[in-house]
């Protein structure tokens, strides 16, 4: 039974690895940290695998583990010591929109972790407000405010004219 | 660059699609570390060895929980090392509220505090299309009506109530689905697995007069009828925090059994092999309409051979094109087909078919053994299964309680 369960776990993680790494990359902004985060998440997933298998939305369950691991890490002493902005860019040299991608990455770096996680869940994972609230363990109102603040922060970097004095 | 919500979606996708270096994630290491973590939790919490007991004595778990009133309760630090090896009485007959537990605080006698339902007489096999049990009472701030947040099978009905900090997971098992071995409860969940539970750590207040225990998996476990068990898991690890015990006892006492409302399913399917009954469903535990989100069919040797899910396109995450995926056409609509790395299973996702998203998961070989699932090879893959689905629209009034024809 245990071998079968392990095989199912391996098959699931292999099939979702690319997706998990991309979500983690958006959260961490560098692939090295992203892989560390995914390693933590899939280890926790294995610990809870007997129960996780019975969850209706397993992808959502894993995504929640990943996001909460990210936020927990940011709260830890280790997370606070790490200066992600000091990491070298890890982008495809052949990317046609390299500058634009770099700008987005820089903008995301200055968005606080919880706001960043909210933006990733809402606009990359396409969760609605309630789903994002469930994943983050907060209220829908908090998700809305974090979304607004996160987008405003990104605007300040990506839309220089969007300063406080801008008239709409 | 416009950073509104749509702009953000485009920016994030572009950023995520940047070329990634080879993955450093080691699945084998995750298994080794995860297995060690499981072992530590079980052995340490049970207090069965001095060495492990001494180790967990310095491991603390911090909880932030929500009180029934919805107000935050200060974090509580608990040490599992306080566990001694308890002995447990026979659980085959009702027993009175006990205060002899070394761990459990006799906070509330649930059998009298809630006036719970009469003792149920559960069957040995549930009908997966008729959820057997449901939450009867939940603390303020918890909600059970989550899309697809509940599941039922021949062996169990399970549902989740989400709260601000900790989720509550209810599992109600059919008669005989669990066997107790000493202070450990092993339960069969219908997919070939027998789940080994965590050791009981103390006797809990009786639930409607029935024996109940706390375990080291952050659970309250109770025998709601002779040889029929239920568990309520709090979304945490280790022992249930003292501050949540009375709440969990009350939730457990309020669980209703022998429910008779059938799920309404937004599709029906024809053409599956004979002898592939409905073996499991996921559903939304809504007081208005008890609606199925997915239905699983399969032969006795592998009951989870095919799972079909039909949900609103606006509610779901959409279909994602992963490496190795390919586009296919199903009844004139484009879908994304992905085979698992072993080739044992196919996953088909078709979005926005009249506002609905369809996913088909076909397991052609049994995980672990690789043996063919009898009858699966003739289905034409996940695309073939999709062509057997008859959608019933978005209005639950037109849905069916008989999805297999």
XYZ file of C-alpha atoms in Angstrom:
573
model
C 0.000 0.000 0.000
C 2.789 2.339 0.966
C 4.665 1.770 -2.311
C 1.555 2.472 -4.319
C 0.905 5.624 -2.366
C 4.490 6.773 -2.892
C 4.221 6.100 -6.614
C 1.077 8.195 -6.797
C 2.836 10.975 -4.934
C 5.827 10.901 -7.287
C 3.597 10.898 -10.321
C 1.602 13.839 -9.027
C 4.622 15.941 -8.090
C 6.375 15.232 -11.387
C 3.312 16.311 -13.310
C 3.013 19.562 -11.361
C 6.659 20.463 -10.903
C 6.889 23.014 -13.692
C 3.775 24.792 -12.507
C 4.920 24.807 -8.884
C 8.317 26.206 -9.854
C 6.717 29.014 -11.842
C 4.435 30.029 -8.984
C 7.380 29.845 -6.590
C 9.502 31.914 -8.972
C 6.909 34.655 -9.026
C 6.856 34.628 -5.246
C 10.636 34.513 -4.740
C 11.904 36.238 -7.882
C 14.868 33.924 -8.293
C 14.964 30.328 -9.365
C 17.312 29.168 -6.632
C 14.988 30.297 -3.861
C 12.019 29.081 -5.868
C 13.434 25.558 -5.972
C 14.123 25.674 -2.245
C 10.549 26.732 -1.649
C 9.163 23.982 -3.861
C 11.370 21.464 -2.044
C 9.828 22.543 1.260
C 6.320 22.416 -0.174
C 6.601 18.939 -1.710
C 8.163 17.622 1.494
C 5.194 18.934 3.472
C 2.900 17.502 0.846
C 4.425 14.063 1.327
C 4.014 14.354 5.083
C 0.292 14.936 4.571
C -0.084 12.819 1.426
C -2.530 10.240 2.858
C -4.925 13.059 3.610
C -4.026 15.223 0.638
C -5.053 12.438 -1.733
C -8.572 12.752 -0.454
C -8.776 16.492 -1.024
C -11.021 17.464 -3.897
C -8.771 20.233 -5.189
C -5.307 18.802 -4.745
C -3.680 21.506 -6.869
C -5.240 24.145 -4.659
C -4.097 22.298 -1.564
C -0.497 22.209 -2.800
C -0.643 25.825 -3.880
C -1.774 26.755 -0.382
C 1.132 24.813 1.124
C 3.515 26.612 -1.200
C 2.192 30.095 -0.478
C 2.024 29.544 3.257
C 5.558 28.138 3.240
C 6.675 31.256 1.396
C 4.975 33.579 3.859
C 6.272 31.593 6.818
C 9.774 31.793 5.436
C 9.477 35.538 4.948
C 8.464 35.878 8.574
C 11.410 33.879 9.766
C 14.735 35.363 10.722
C 16.309 33.727 7.703
C 13.819 35.253 5.345
C 14.334 38.711 6.755
C 18.099 38.427 6.339
C 17.946 37.500 2.691
C 18.104 40.456 0.320
C 16.524 39.218 -2.825
C 17.328 42.387 -4.706
C 20.963 41.379 -4.537
C 20.391 38.251 -6.597
C 21.576 38.312 -10.188
C 18.878 38.383 -12.846
C 18.016 34.920 -14.098
C 16.318 35.620 -17.341
C 16.519 34.120 -20.785
C 19.123 35.942 -22.802
C 17.025 35.581 -25.913
C 13.907 37.092 -24.391
C 12.529 39.718 -26.736
C 10.960 41.638 -23.881
C 13.854 41.276 -21.532
C 13.788 44.861 -20.342
C 10.086 44.766 -19.703
C 10.406 41.505 -17.811
C 13.243 42.954 -15.756
C 11.086 45.940 -14.922
C 8.262 43.699 -13.733
C 10.651 41.652 -11.680
C 12.084 44.776 -10.070
C 8.606 46.068 -9.377
C 7.574 42.809 -7.740
C 10.683 42.820 -5.597
C 9.598 45.937 -3.783
C 6.066 44.643 -3.223
C 5.905 43.246 0.344
C 5.705 39.431 0.475
C 2.067 39.140 1.529
C 0.919 41.596 -1.106
C 3.073 39.788 -3.644
C 1.526 36.454 -2.722
C -1.913 37.998 -3.075
C -1.091 39.348 -6.539
C 0.349 36.025 -7.687
C -2.706 34.114 -6.491
C -5.127 36.588 -8.029
C -3.434 37.308 -11.338
C -1.255 34.295 -12.118
C -3.216 31.520 -10.447
C -6.482 33.259 -11.423
C -8.101 32.781 -8.035
C -11.030 34.971 -7.140
C -11.031 37.005 -3.951
C -12.614 34.312 -1.809
C -10.315 31.587 -3.107
C -7.253 33.734 -2.511
C -8.494 34.517 0.989
C -8.828 30.804 1.702
C -5.311 30.120 0.437
C -3.825 32.972 2.436
C -5.856 32.319 5.554
C -7.282 35.827 5.692
C -10.518 37.643 4.969
C -11.794 38.629 1.548
C -11.495 42.251 2.587
C -7.830 41.790 3.344
C -7.269 40.246 -0.077
C -8.922 43.237 -1.717
C -6.843 45.739 0.193
C -3.614 43.779 -0.356
C -4.400 43.574 -4.069
C -4.992 47.297 -4.333
C -1.840 48.147 -2.410
C 0.269 45.673 -4.361
C -0.924 46.984 -7.705
C -0.341 50.543 -6.556
C 3.221 49.676 -5.621
C 3.835 48.112 -9.004
C 2.314 51.118 -10.716
C 4.720 53.444 -8.959
C 7.592 51.544 -10.568
C 6.124 50.669 -13.921
C 4.031 53.786 -14.475
C 6.187 56.679 -13.239
C 3.364 59.094 -13.896
C 1.161 57.223 -11.432
C 2.431 59.158 -8.445
C 0.311 60.315 -5.567
C -0.526 63.568 -7.278
C -1.771 62.011 -10.459
C -5.194 63.079 -11.625
C -7.386 60.268 -12.913
C 2.856 49.746 -19.245
C -0.635 49.752 -17.700
C -0.838 47.936 -14.386
C -4.500 47.243 -13.974
C -5.810 43.753 -13.227
C -5.639 42.582 -16.832
C -2.242 44.141 -17.266
C -0.998 42.362 -14.170
C -2.143 39.032 -15.576
C -0.119 39.588 -18.739
C 2.926 40.786 -16.836
C 2.893 37.800 -14.498
C 2.510 35.295 -17.298
C 5.390 36.830 -19.219
C 7.560 36.770 -16.141
C 6.657 33.180 -15.251
C 7.347 32.049 -18.795
C 10.979 33.140 -18.670
C 13.326 30.259 -19.288
C 13.973 28.290 -16.129
C 17.231 26.576 -15.228
C 17.105 22.817 -14.597
C 15.114 22.029 -11.479
C 17.012 21.320 -8.281
C 13.945 19.897 -6.586
C 14.660 16.386 -5.307
C 11.476 14.372 -4.940
C 13.322 11.448 -3.392
C 14.665 13.709 -0.670
C 11.170 15.046 -0.061
C 9.947 11.492 0.503
C 12.761 10.645 2.889
C 12.329 13.836 4.900
C 8.560 13.649 4.790
C 8.575 10.061 5.998
C 10.923 11.005 8.818
C 8.625 13.865 9.779
C 5.623 11.523 9.896
C 7.529 9.051 12.023
C 8.678 11.732 14.415
C 5.187 13.070 14.890
C 3.620 9.702 15.486
C 6.264 8.206 17.701
C 6.989 11.363 19.603
C 3.392 12.196 20.321
C 2.654 8.668 21.426
C 5.480 8.866 23.880
C 6.435 5.293 23.124
C 10.154 5.730 23.318
C 12.194 7.723 25.733
C 14.606 8.930 23.087
C 11.977 10.345 20.809
C 10.019 11.596 23.766
C 13.018 13.541 24.910
C 13.506 14.922 21.433
C 9.986 16.222 21.027
C 10.237 17.729 24.464
C 12.034 20.624 22.880
C 9.766 20.842 19.859
C 7.041 23.397 20.277
C 4.212 24.163 17.960
C 2.732 27.588 17.846
C -0.935 27.992 17.149
C -3.022 31.034 16.500
C -6.607 29.961 16.709
C -9.986 31.549 16.431
C -12.403 31.336 19.266
C -16.068 30.554 18.651
C -16.895 34.206 18.910
C -14.485 34.988 16.119
C -12.080 36.849 18.377
C -8.437 35.969 18.211
C -7.066 33.905 21.019
C -3.483 34.581 22.037
C -1.009 32.071 20.741
C -0.629 29.041 22.908
C 2.569 27.097 23.199
C 2.193 23.446 23.816
C 4.736 20.757 24.387
C 4.054 17.252 23.244
C 6.530 15.979 25.767
C 3.912 16.217 28.460
C 2.280 13.144 26.977
C 2.562 10.017 29.021
C 1.529 6.646 27.708
C -2.149 6.457 28.439
C -4.243 3.340 28.513
C -7.630 3.277 26.886
C -10.754 1.394 27.753
C -12.643 -0.711 25.268
C -14.467 1.441 22.765
C -17.168 -0.970 21.727
C -19.823 0.373 24.018
C -20.982 3.815 25.018
C -19.130 5.240 27.918
C -19.717 8.167 30.182
C -17.867 11.414 30.052
C -14.420 10.783 31.422
C -12.020 12.972 33.322
C -9.200 10.467 33.569
C -7.266 11.569 30.515
C -3.750 12.773 31.112
C -4.187 15.334 28.353
C -7.764 16.138 27.580
C -9.377 18.796 29.671
C -12.972 17.977 30.523
C -14.198 21.224 29.076
C -17.626 20.276 27.953
C -19.800 17.221 28.078
C -20.964 17.358 24.513
C -23.655 14.775 24.975
C -25.549 17.132 27.168
C -24.387 20.508 25.943
C -25.812 20.255 22.455
C -28.601 17.728 22.679
C -27.068 15.830 19.765
C -28.864 13.543 17.355
C -29.839 10.018 18.312
C -27.366 7.229 17.690
C -27.132 6.420 14.003
C -27.051 2.963 12.510
C -24.619 3.384 9.639
C -24.356 0.960 6.724
C -21.217 -0.914 5.707
C -21.186 0.947 2.382
C -22.358 4.493 1.748
C -24.021 5.628 -1.458
C -21.464 8.051 -3.014
C -24.310 10.038 -4.541
C -25.957 10.619 -1.163
C -23.552 12.154 1.372
C -24.054 10.332 4.631
C -23.130 13.073 7.088
C -22.642 16.807 7.363
C -21.690 19.538 9.770
C -24.516 20.511 12.062
C -22.878 23.332 13.967
C -19.828 25.422 13.151
C -18.131 28.195 15.091
C -18.575 31.746 13.920
C -16.247 32.522 11.031
C -16.283 28.990 9.633
C -18.032 28.075 6.398
C -18.611 24.665 4.854
C -20.319 25.696 1.643
C -17.140 25.705 -0.413
C -17.244 24.756 -4.085
C -16.286 21.100 -4.238
C -15.150 21.249 -0.631
C -16.649 17.929 0.367
C -16.297 14.354 -0.811
C -18.054 11.098 -0.337
C -17.338 7.518 -1.296
C -18.488 4.036 -0.435
C -16.399 4.195 2.715
C -16.551 7.759 3.922
C -18.058 11.202 3.753
C -15.588 14.042 4.221
C -15.934 17.778 4.299
C -13.969 20.869 5.132
C -15.015 23.996 6.943
C -12.670 26.879 6.388
C -11.948 29.355 9.129
C -9.703 32.345 9.448
C -6.725 30.426 10.765
C -7.436 26.731 10.970
C -9.610 24.556 8.783
C -11.794 21.807 10.213
C -11.867 18.503 8.343
C -14.636 16.039 9.092
C -14.429 12.376 8.104
C -17.328 10.045 8.812
C -16.558 6.423 8.009
C -18.916 3.552 7.174
C -19.329 0.669 9.557
C -16.274 -1.548 9.477
C -14.148 0.895 7.465
C -11.863 1.416 10.445
C -10.205 -1.065 12.705
C -8.710 -0.167 16.020
C -5.399 -1.628 17.003
C -4.532 -0.606 20.515
C -4.425 3.163 20.517
C -4.254 3.516 16.735
C -7.191 3.632 14.368
C -6.639 2.383 10.824
C -9.228 3.374 8.252
C -9.926 2.254 4.706
C -10.595 5.056 2.270
C -11.713 3.135 -0.758
C -8.751 3.625 -3.075
C -6.857 0.569 -2.005
C -5.271 2.377 0.886
C -5.696 1.749 4.538
C -4.674 4.885 6.319
C -2.802 4.428 9.531
C -4.002 6.973 12.016
C -2.017 8.746 14.639
C -1.910 7.250 18.133
C -4.530 8.390 20.563
C -3.012 10.685 23.125
C -5.870 10.973 25.559
C -9.489 10.339 26.200
C -11.789 13.160 25.127
C -15.191 14.079 26.468
C -17.775 11.674 25.067
C -19.503 12.766 21.860
C -23.223 12.209 22.232
C -22.426 9.554 24.781
C -20.022 7.753 22.500
C -16.307 7.189 23.241
C -13.956 9.840 21.918
C -10.208 10.428 21.904
C -7.684 13.084 21.028
C -4.864 11.941 18.791
C -1.482 13.323 17.829
C -2.689 14.249 14.347
C -4.520 17.247 15.781
C -7.765 15.299 15.717
C -10.782 14.400 17.767
C -11.770 10.821 16.953
C -15.016 9.255 18.096
C -16.941 6.036 17.559
C -20.305 7.487 16.554
C -21.914 4.040 16.354
C -20.619 0.546 17.104
C -17.705 -0.170 14.746
C -18.256 3.140 12.941
C -15.836 6.016 13.440
C -15.579 9.691 12.680
C -12.774 12.188 13.035
C -12.515 15.951 13.173
C -9.125 17.268 12.173
C -7.975 20.780 12.942
C -5.602 22.243 10.376
C -2.537 21.976 12.547
C 0.059 19.476 13.611
C 0.570 17.708 16.920
C -1.951 17.881 19.711
C -5.190 19.817 19.509
C -4.679 23.142 21.312
C -6.486 23.301 24.620
C -8.274 26.431 23.486
C -9.941 24.576 20.608
C -10.977 21.393 22.394
C -14.379 22.488 23.594
C -15.160 23.919 20.160
C -14.179 20.687 18.451
C -16.277 18.664 20.861
C -19.248 20.847 20.065
C -18.695 20.581 16.297
C -18.443 16.789 16.639
C -21.622 16.604 18.684
C -23.498 18.573 16.062
C -22.610 16.302 13.128
C -25.700 14.881 11.469
C -25.804 11.315 10.183
C -27.964 9.278 7.806
C -28.637 12.321 5.608
C -30.863 11.474 2.661
C -30.447 14.337 0.192
C -29.030 13.143 -3.127
C -26.399 15.140 -4.975
C -27.421 16.905 -8.145
C -24.914 16.314 -10.942
C -24.486 18.739 -13.886
C -23.958 15.937 -16.423
C -24.597 12.323 -17.176
C -22.387 9.826 -18.913
C -23.100 6.748 -21.009
C -20.838 4.169 -22.570
C -18.571 3.374 -19.649
C -17.811 -0.328 -19.183
C -20.379 -2.439 -17.364
C -19.415 -2.833 -13.739
C -17.954 0.643 -13.358
C -20.254 2.162 -10.735
C -19.935 5.584 -9.141
C -17.333 5.102 -6.456
C -16.822 8.644 -5.187
C -17.926 12.230 -5.629
C -16.875 15.678 -4.590
C -19.567 18.192 -3.870
C -20.491 21.555 -2.472
C -22.073 21.322 0.941
C -24.563 24.088 0.343
C -27.869 24.286 2.155
C -29.596 25.354 -1.062
C -28.407 22.750 -3.554
C -26.187 19.809 -2.755
C -24.289 19.834 -6.050
C -21.615 17.478 -7.295
C -18.378 18.971 -8.602
C -16.887 15.683 -9.771
C -17.893 12.052 -10.083
C -15.532 9.077 -10.074
C -16.240 5.731 -11.711
C -14.284 2.514 -11.911
C -14.156 -1.246 -11.571
C -13.771 -2.877 -8.157
C -10.072 -3.483 -8.769
C -9.496 0.259 -9.211
C -12.583 2.336 -8.337
C -10.911 5.641 -9.253
C -10.382 4.866 -12.952
C -12.258 7.871 -14.340
C -13.024 11.174 -12.676
C -15.167 13.694 -14.503
C -15.472 17.222 -13.240
C -17.816 19.867 -14.603
C -17.655 23.309 -13.024
C -18.420 26.865 -13.980
C -15.659 28.309 -16.176
C -15.724 31.517 -14.189
C -15.175 29.686 -10.908
C -12.246 27.543 -11.979
C -8.622 28.330 -12.663
C -8.974 27.513 -16.351
C -6.865 25.044 -18.307
C -3.096 25.338 -18.198
C -0.807 24.245 -21.002
C 2.065 22.403 -19.348
C 5.223 21.100 -20.997
C 4.254 17.891 -22.746
C 0.641 18.966 -23.184
C -1.024 19.042 -26.578
C -4.136 20.606 -27.970
C -7.028 18.367 -28.956
C -10.527 18.995 -30.223
C -13.558 17.622 -28.418
C -16.882 18.134 -30.167
C -15.485 21.173 -31.942
C -14.029 22.750 -28.796
C -10.303 22.969 -28.173
C -8.979 21.285 -25.060
C -5.604 20.548 -23.510
C -4.516 16.946 -23.083
C -1.691 15.942 -20.795
C -0.302 12.490 -20.137
C 1.432 11.789 -16.858
C 5.155 11.040 -17.080
C 4.615 7.325 -16.574
C 1.933 7.246 -19.237
C -0.463 5.648 -16.781
C -3.009 8.447 -16.883
C -4.366 11.189 -19.111
C -5.806 14.507 -18.015
C -8.048 16.410 -20.384
C -9.198 19.961 -19.710
C -11.736 21.738 -21.891
C -12.685 25.227 -20.869
C -15.705 27.342 -21.610
C -18.076 24.797 -23.096
C -21.200 26.939 -22.772
C -19.647 28.541 -19.720
C -18.525 25.289 -18.142
C -15.128 23.713 -17.698
C -14.789 19.958 -18.146
C -11.898 17.885 -16.903
C -11.490 14.159 -17.413
C -8.873 12.164 -15.558
C -8.492 8.669 -16.977
C -6.258 6.191 -15.209
C -5.444 3.476 -17.735
C -2.958 1.665 -15.527
C -2.996 1.176 -11.801
C -0.452 3.384 -10.026
C 2.255 1.426 -8.326
C 1.728 -1.882 -10.105
C 1.306 -0.647 -13.672
C -1.357 -3.290 -14.264
C -3.986 -2.280 -16.848
C -7.319 -1.086 -15.454
C -9.812 -3.612 -16.889
C -11.921 -1.980 -19.577
C -9.962 1.271 -19.711
C -8.061 0.552 -22.886
C -11.225 0.548 -24.979
C -12.405 3.993 -23.962
C -10.379 5.949 -26.492
C -8.425 7.808 -23.870
C -9.608 10.861 -21.975
C -10.901 12.378 -25.208
C -13.041 9.287 -25.754
C -14.470 9.600 -22.254
C -15.229 13.292 -22.848
C -17.327 12.384 -25.854
C -19.543 10.258 -23.584
C -20.464 13.236 -21.383
C -23.866 14.887 -21.714
C -23.926 18.353 -20.134
C -27.078 19.544 -18.414
C -26.441 23.284 -18.371
C -25.710 25.705 -15.586
C -29.079 25.641 -13.809
C -29.117 23.101 -10.959
C -32.849 22.686 -11.490
C -32.038 20.714 -14.627
C -29.355 18.510 -13.128
C -29.679 14.818 -12.396
C -29.283 12.524 -9.432
C -28.468 9.658 -11.795
C -25.258 10.488 -13.680
C -24.534 6.974 -14.971
C -26.840 5.691 -17.711
